[in-house]
Amino acid sequence: MAQRTRADALSRERIVEAAVALLDADGERGLTFRTLTERLATGPGAIYWHLANKGELLDAATDSVIADALTAEPGVGSPQDEIRAVALGLFEAIDRHPWLSTQLAVQLSRSPWGTVTPRIFESIGRRVSALGVPEATWFTATSALVHYIFGAAGQNAANAQVLRFGGTDRAEFLRAAVDAWEGLDPGEFPFLKSIAGQVREHDDREQFLTGIDLILTGITAQGRS
């Protein structure tokens, strides 16, 4: 009976919140039931009462972060504007929680029927359907947007992690990359040399949203055709 009381006192929400904090600090390897019990100053039984294993814990943490990201989505505006806002919300969530990218990929490939993938597809898909494009293209168009968001945001988060653990400043890293590209053989790498200057000053979020706009332009053009 005492164990039940302790478990009830420690809510699922508190457990998930602590798990997210551990994941943010040290990634998936930093999240164990031992570190979680230490952070919550409780015994493992109270946690197991709510979540059976680490897989369930990771799923719950992912669901919580995505739910928060999509809660702030706009309810007014053009479908294009709302898609941009939803996409940017997901981009920023992955930027704040770098471990999220891997978990989204896992859920998309292993359990697309779970809570996370349907929520993301529904949020973006509703806006895609409002663009006036043929219904037969809805799944392909929505998938293109979702995969771009996951890929671009995930790469951005991975880059940030490399810089974080390497102790390198982003501007310094970009300068080194640009210098290296500008020093390439112009006969073999004419394109890279031509865009090197654009890399130096680019903004990650603006670049991400430009990619969203390119996809939306293609989707709407296909609808007109």
Short mmCIF file of N, CA and C in Angstrom, two decimals, residues 66-137:
data_model
loop_
_atom_site.label_atom_id
_atom_site.label_comp_id
_atom_site.label_asym_id
_atom_site.label_seq_id
_atom_site.Cartn_x
_atom_site.Cartn_y
_atom_site.Cartn_z
N ILE A 66 6.75 17.03 -28.58
CA ILE A 66 6.04 17.31 -29.82
C ILE A 66 4.67 17.93 -29.53
N ALA A 67 3.99 17.44 -28.50
CA ALA A 67 2.69 18.02 -28.14
C ALA A 67 2.85 19.50 -27.81
N ASP A 68 3.90 19.85 -27.07
CA ASP A 68 4.15 21.25 -26.73
C ASP A 68 4.44 22.07 -27.98
N ALA A 69 5.23 21.50 -28.90
CA ALA A 69 5.60 22.22 -30.12
C ALA A 69 4.38 22.50 -30.98
N LEU A 70 3.45 21.57 -31.04
CA LEU A 70 2.28 21.72 -31.90
C LEU A 70 1.15 22.48 -31.21
N THR A 71 1.20 22.59 -29.90
CA THR A 71 0.18 23.34 -29.18
C THR A 71 0.23 24.81 -29.55
N ALA A 72 1.43 25.29 -29.84
CA ALA A 72 1.60 26.71 -30.14
C ALA A 72 1.32 27.04 -31.60
N GLU A 73 0.88 26.05 -32.38
CA GLU A 73 0.65 26.30 -33.81
C GLU A 73 -0.48 27.31 -34.00
N PRO A 74 -0.44 28.08 -35.09
CA PRO A 74 -1.44 29.12 -35.31
C PRO A 74 -2.78 28.54 -35.74
N GLY A 75 -3.84 29.29 -35.49
CA GLY A 75 -5.16 28.86 -35.91
C GLY A 75 -5.72 29.73 -37.03
N VAL A 76 -4.99 30.78 -37.40
CA VAL A 76 -5.44 31.67 -38.47
C VAL A 76 -4.29 31.90 -39.43
N GLY A 77 -4.63 32.43 -40.62
CA GLY A 77 -3.61 32.68 -41.62
C GLY A 77 -3.80 31.75 -42.82
N SER A 78 -3.04 32.00 -43.87
CA SER A 78 -3.13 31.15 -45.04
C SER A 78 -2.56 29.78 -44.72
N PRO A 79 -2.94 28.74 -45.49
CA PRO A 79 -2.36 27.41 -45.25
C PRO A 79 -0.83 27.44 -45.35
N GLN A 80 -0.31 28.21 -46.30
CA GLN A 80 1.15 28.30 -46.42
C GLN A 80 1.79 28.88 -45.17
N ASP A 81 1.20 29.96 -44.65
CA ASP A 81 1.74 30.59 -43.44
C ASP A 81 1.68 29.64 -42.25
N GLU A 82 0.60 28.90 -42.15
CA GLU A 82 0.45 27.98 -41.02
C GLU A 82 1.42 26.81 -41.15
N ILE A 83 1.66 26.33 -42.37
CA ILE A 83 2.64 25.26 -42.56
C ILE A 83 4.03 25.75 -42.15
N ARG A 84 4.36 26.97 -42.55
CA ARG A 84 5.67 27.53 -42.15
C ARG A 84 5.78 27.61 -40.62
N ALA A 85 4.70 28.04 -39.98
CA ALA A 85 4.73 28.19 -38.52
C ALA A 85 4.86 26.83 -37.83
N VAL A 86 4.12 25.84 -38.31
CA VAL A 86 4.23 24.49 -37.73
C VAL A 86 5.63 23.94 -37.95
N ALA A 87 6.15 24.10 -39.17
CA ALA A 87 7.48 23.60 -39.49
C ALA A 87 8.54 24.25 -38.61
N LEU A 88 8.43 25.57 -38.43
CA LEU A 88 9.41 26.27 -37.60
C LEU A 88 9.30 25.84 -36.14
N GLY A 89 8.07 25.59 -35.67
CA GLY A 89 7.90 25.11 -34.30
C GLY A 89 8.60 23.77 -34.10
N LEU A 90 8.49 22.88 -35.08
CA LEU A 90 9.17 21.58 -34.98
C LEU A 90 10.68 21.75 -35.09
N PHE A 91 11.12 22.64 -35.99
CA PHE A 91 12.55 22.92 -36.14
C PHE A 91 13.14 23.40 -34.81
N GLU A 92 12.46 24.32 -34.16
CA GLU A 92 12.98 24.86 -32.90
C GLU A 92 12.93 23.84 -31.77
N ALA A 93 11.91 22.96 -31.80
CA ALA A 93 11.85 21.91 -30.78
C ALA A 93 13.03 20.96 -30.93
N ILE A 94 13.36 20.59 -32.16
CA ILE A 94 14.49 19.70 -32.40
C ILE A 94 15.80 20.41 -32.08
N ASP A 95 15.85 21.72 -32.33
CA ASP A 95 17.05 22.49 -32.00
C ASP A 95 17.27 22.53 -30.48
N ARG A 96 16.17 22.67 -29.71
CA ARG A 96 16.29 22.71 -28.25
C ARG A 96 16.54 21.33 -27.66
N HIS A 97 16.07 20.30 -28.33
CA HIS A 97 16.18 18.93 -27.83
C HIS A 97 16.83 18.05 -28.91
N PRO A 98 18.15 18.08 -29.04
CA PRO A 98 18.82 17.38 -30.14
C PRO A 98 18.53 15.87 -30.20
N TRP A 99 18.25 15.24 -29.09
CA TRP A 99 17.93 13.82 -29.06
C TRP A 99 16.63 13.51 -29.78
N LEU A 100 15.80 14.55 -29.97
CA LEU A 100 14.47 14.36 -30.54
C LEU A 100 14.53 13.86 -31.98
N SER A 101 15.53 14.29 -32.73
CA SER A 101 15.63 13.90 -34.13
C SER A 101 15.67 12.38 -34.30
N THR A 102 16.51 11.73 -33.51
CA THR A 102 16.62 10.27 -33.59
C THR A 102 15.32 9.60 -33.18
N GLN A 103 14.70 10.09 -32.14
CA GLN A 103 13.45 9.49 -31.68
C GLN A 103 12.33 9.65 -32.69
N LEU A 104 12.27 10.78 -33.38
CA LEU A 104 11.26 10.96 -34.41
C LEU A 104 11.47 9.99 -35.56
N ALA A 105 12.73 9.79 -35.95
CA ALA A 105 13.02 8.84 -37.02
C ALA A 105 12.63 7.42 -36.61
N VAL A 106 12.92 7.08 -35.36
CA VAL A 106 12.57 5.75 -34.86
C VAL A 106 11.05 5.55 -34.87
N GLN A 107 10.33 6.54 -34.38
CA GLN A 107 8.88 6.41 -34.31
C GLN A 107 8.27 6.37 -35.71
N LEU A 108 8.81 7.16 -36.63
CA LEU A 108 8.27 7.18 -37.99
C LEU A 108 8.46 5.84 -38.68
N SER A 109 9.61 5.19 -38.43
CA SER A 109 9.89 3.92 -39.12
C SER A 109 9.34 2.70 -38.39
N ARG A 110 9.32 2.75 -37.05
CA ARG A 110 8.92 1.56 -36.29
C ARG A 110 7.46 1.57 -35.83
N SER A 111 6.95 2.74 -35.53
CA SER A 111 5.58 2.79 -35.01
C SER A 111 4.84 4.02 -35.53
N PRO A 112 4.60 4.08 -36.85
CA PRO A 112 3.87 5.23 -37.40
C PRO A 112 2.44 5.32 -36.90
N TRP A 113 1.96 4.26 -36.25
CA TRP A 113 0.60 4.27 -35.68
C TRP A 113 0.58 4.81 -34.26
N GLY A 114 1.76 5.17 -33.72
CA GLY A 114 1.80 5.70 -32.35
C GLY A 114 1.21 7.09 -32.26
N THR A 115 1.50 7.80 -31.19
CA THR A 115 0.86 9.10 -30.97
C THR A 115 1.56 10.24 -31.69
N VAL A 116 2.87 10.12 -31.93
CA VAL A 116 3.64 11.25 -32.45
C VAL A 116 3.46 11.44 -33.95
N THR A 117 3.71 10.39 -34.73
CA THR A 117 3.63 10.51 -36.19
C THR A 117 2.25 10.97 -36.67
N PRO A 118 1.15 10.37 -36.18
CA PRO A 118 -0.16 10.85 -36.62
C PRO A 118 -0.41 12.32 -36.29
N ARG A 119 0.08 12.77 -35.12
CA ARG A 119 -0.14 14.16 -34.72
C ARG A 119 0.57 15.11 -35.68
N ILE A 120 1.80 14.78 -36.07
CA ILE A 120 2.55 15.64 -36.97
C ILE A 120 1.93 15.62 -38.37
N PHE A 121 1.62 14.43 -38.87
CA PHE A 121 1.03 14.33 -40.21
C PHE A 121 -0.33 15.03 -40.27
N GLU A 122 -1.12 14.91 -39.22
CA GLU A 122 -2.42 15.57 -39.20
C GLU A 122 -2.27 17.08 -39.21
N SER A 123 -1.35 17.59 -38.42
CA SER A 123 -1.16 19.03 -38.33
C SER A 123 -0.74 19.63 -39.67
N ILE A 124 0.20 18.98 -40.34
CA ILE A 124 0.67 19.48 -41.63
C ILE A 124 -0.31 19.11 -42.74
N GLY A 125 -0.84 17.90 -42.70
CA GLY A 125 -1.72 17.43 -43.76
C GLY A 125 -2.99 18.25 -43.90
N ARG A 126 -3.56 18.69 -42.77
CA ARG A 126 -4.76 19.53 -42.83
C ARG A 126 -4.48 20.79 -43.64
N ARG A 127 -3.30 21.37 -43.45
CA ARG A 127 -2.95 22.58 -44.19
C ARG A 127 -2.68 22.27 -45.66
N VAL A 128 -2.06 21.14 -45.93
CA VAL A 128 -1.81 20.74 -47.32
C VAL A 128 -3.15 20.58 -48.06
N SER A 129 -4.11 19.94 -47.43
CA SER A 129 -5.41 19.73 -48.06
C SER A 129 -6.13 21.05 -48.32
N ALA A 130 -5.79 22.08 -47.52
CA ALA A 130 -6.41 23.39 -47.70
C ALA A 130 -5.75 24.21 -48.80
N LEU A 131 -4.66 23.69 -49.38
CA LEU A 131 -3.99 24.42 -50.46
C LEU A 131 -4.73 24.31 -51.78
N GLY A 132 -5.71 23.42 -51.83
CA GLY A 132 -6.47 23.26 -53.07
C GLY A 132 -5.84 22.33 -54.07
N VAL A 133 -4.88 21.52 -53.63
CA VAL A 133 -4.24 20.57 -54.54
C VAL A 133 -5.06 19.28 -54.58
N PRO A 134 -4.90 18.47 -55.64
CA PRO A 134 -5.70 17.25 -55.75
C PRO A 134 -5.50 16.31 -54.57
N GLU A 135 -6.58 15.70 -54.13
CA GLU A 135 -6.51 14.80 -52.98
C GLU A 135 -5.52 13.67 -53.19
N ALA A 136 -5.36 13.23 -54.43
CA ALA A 136 -4.44 12.12 -54.73
C ALA A 136 -2.99 12.48 -54.41
N THR A 137 -2.69 13.78 -54.26
CA THR A 137 -1.31 14.21 -53.97
C THR A 137 -1.09 14.53 -52.50
#
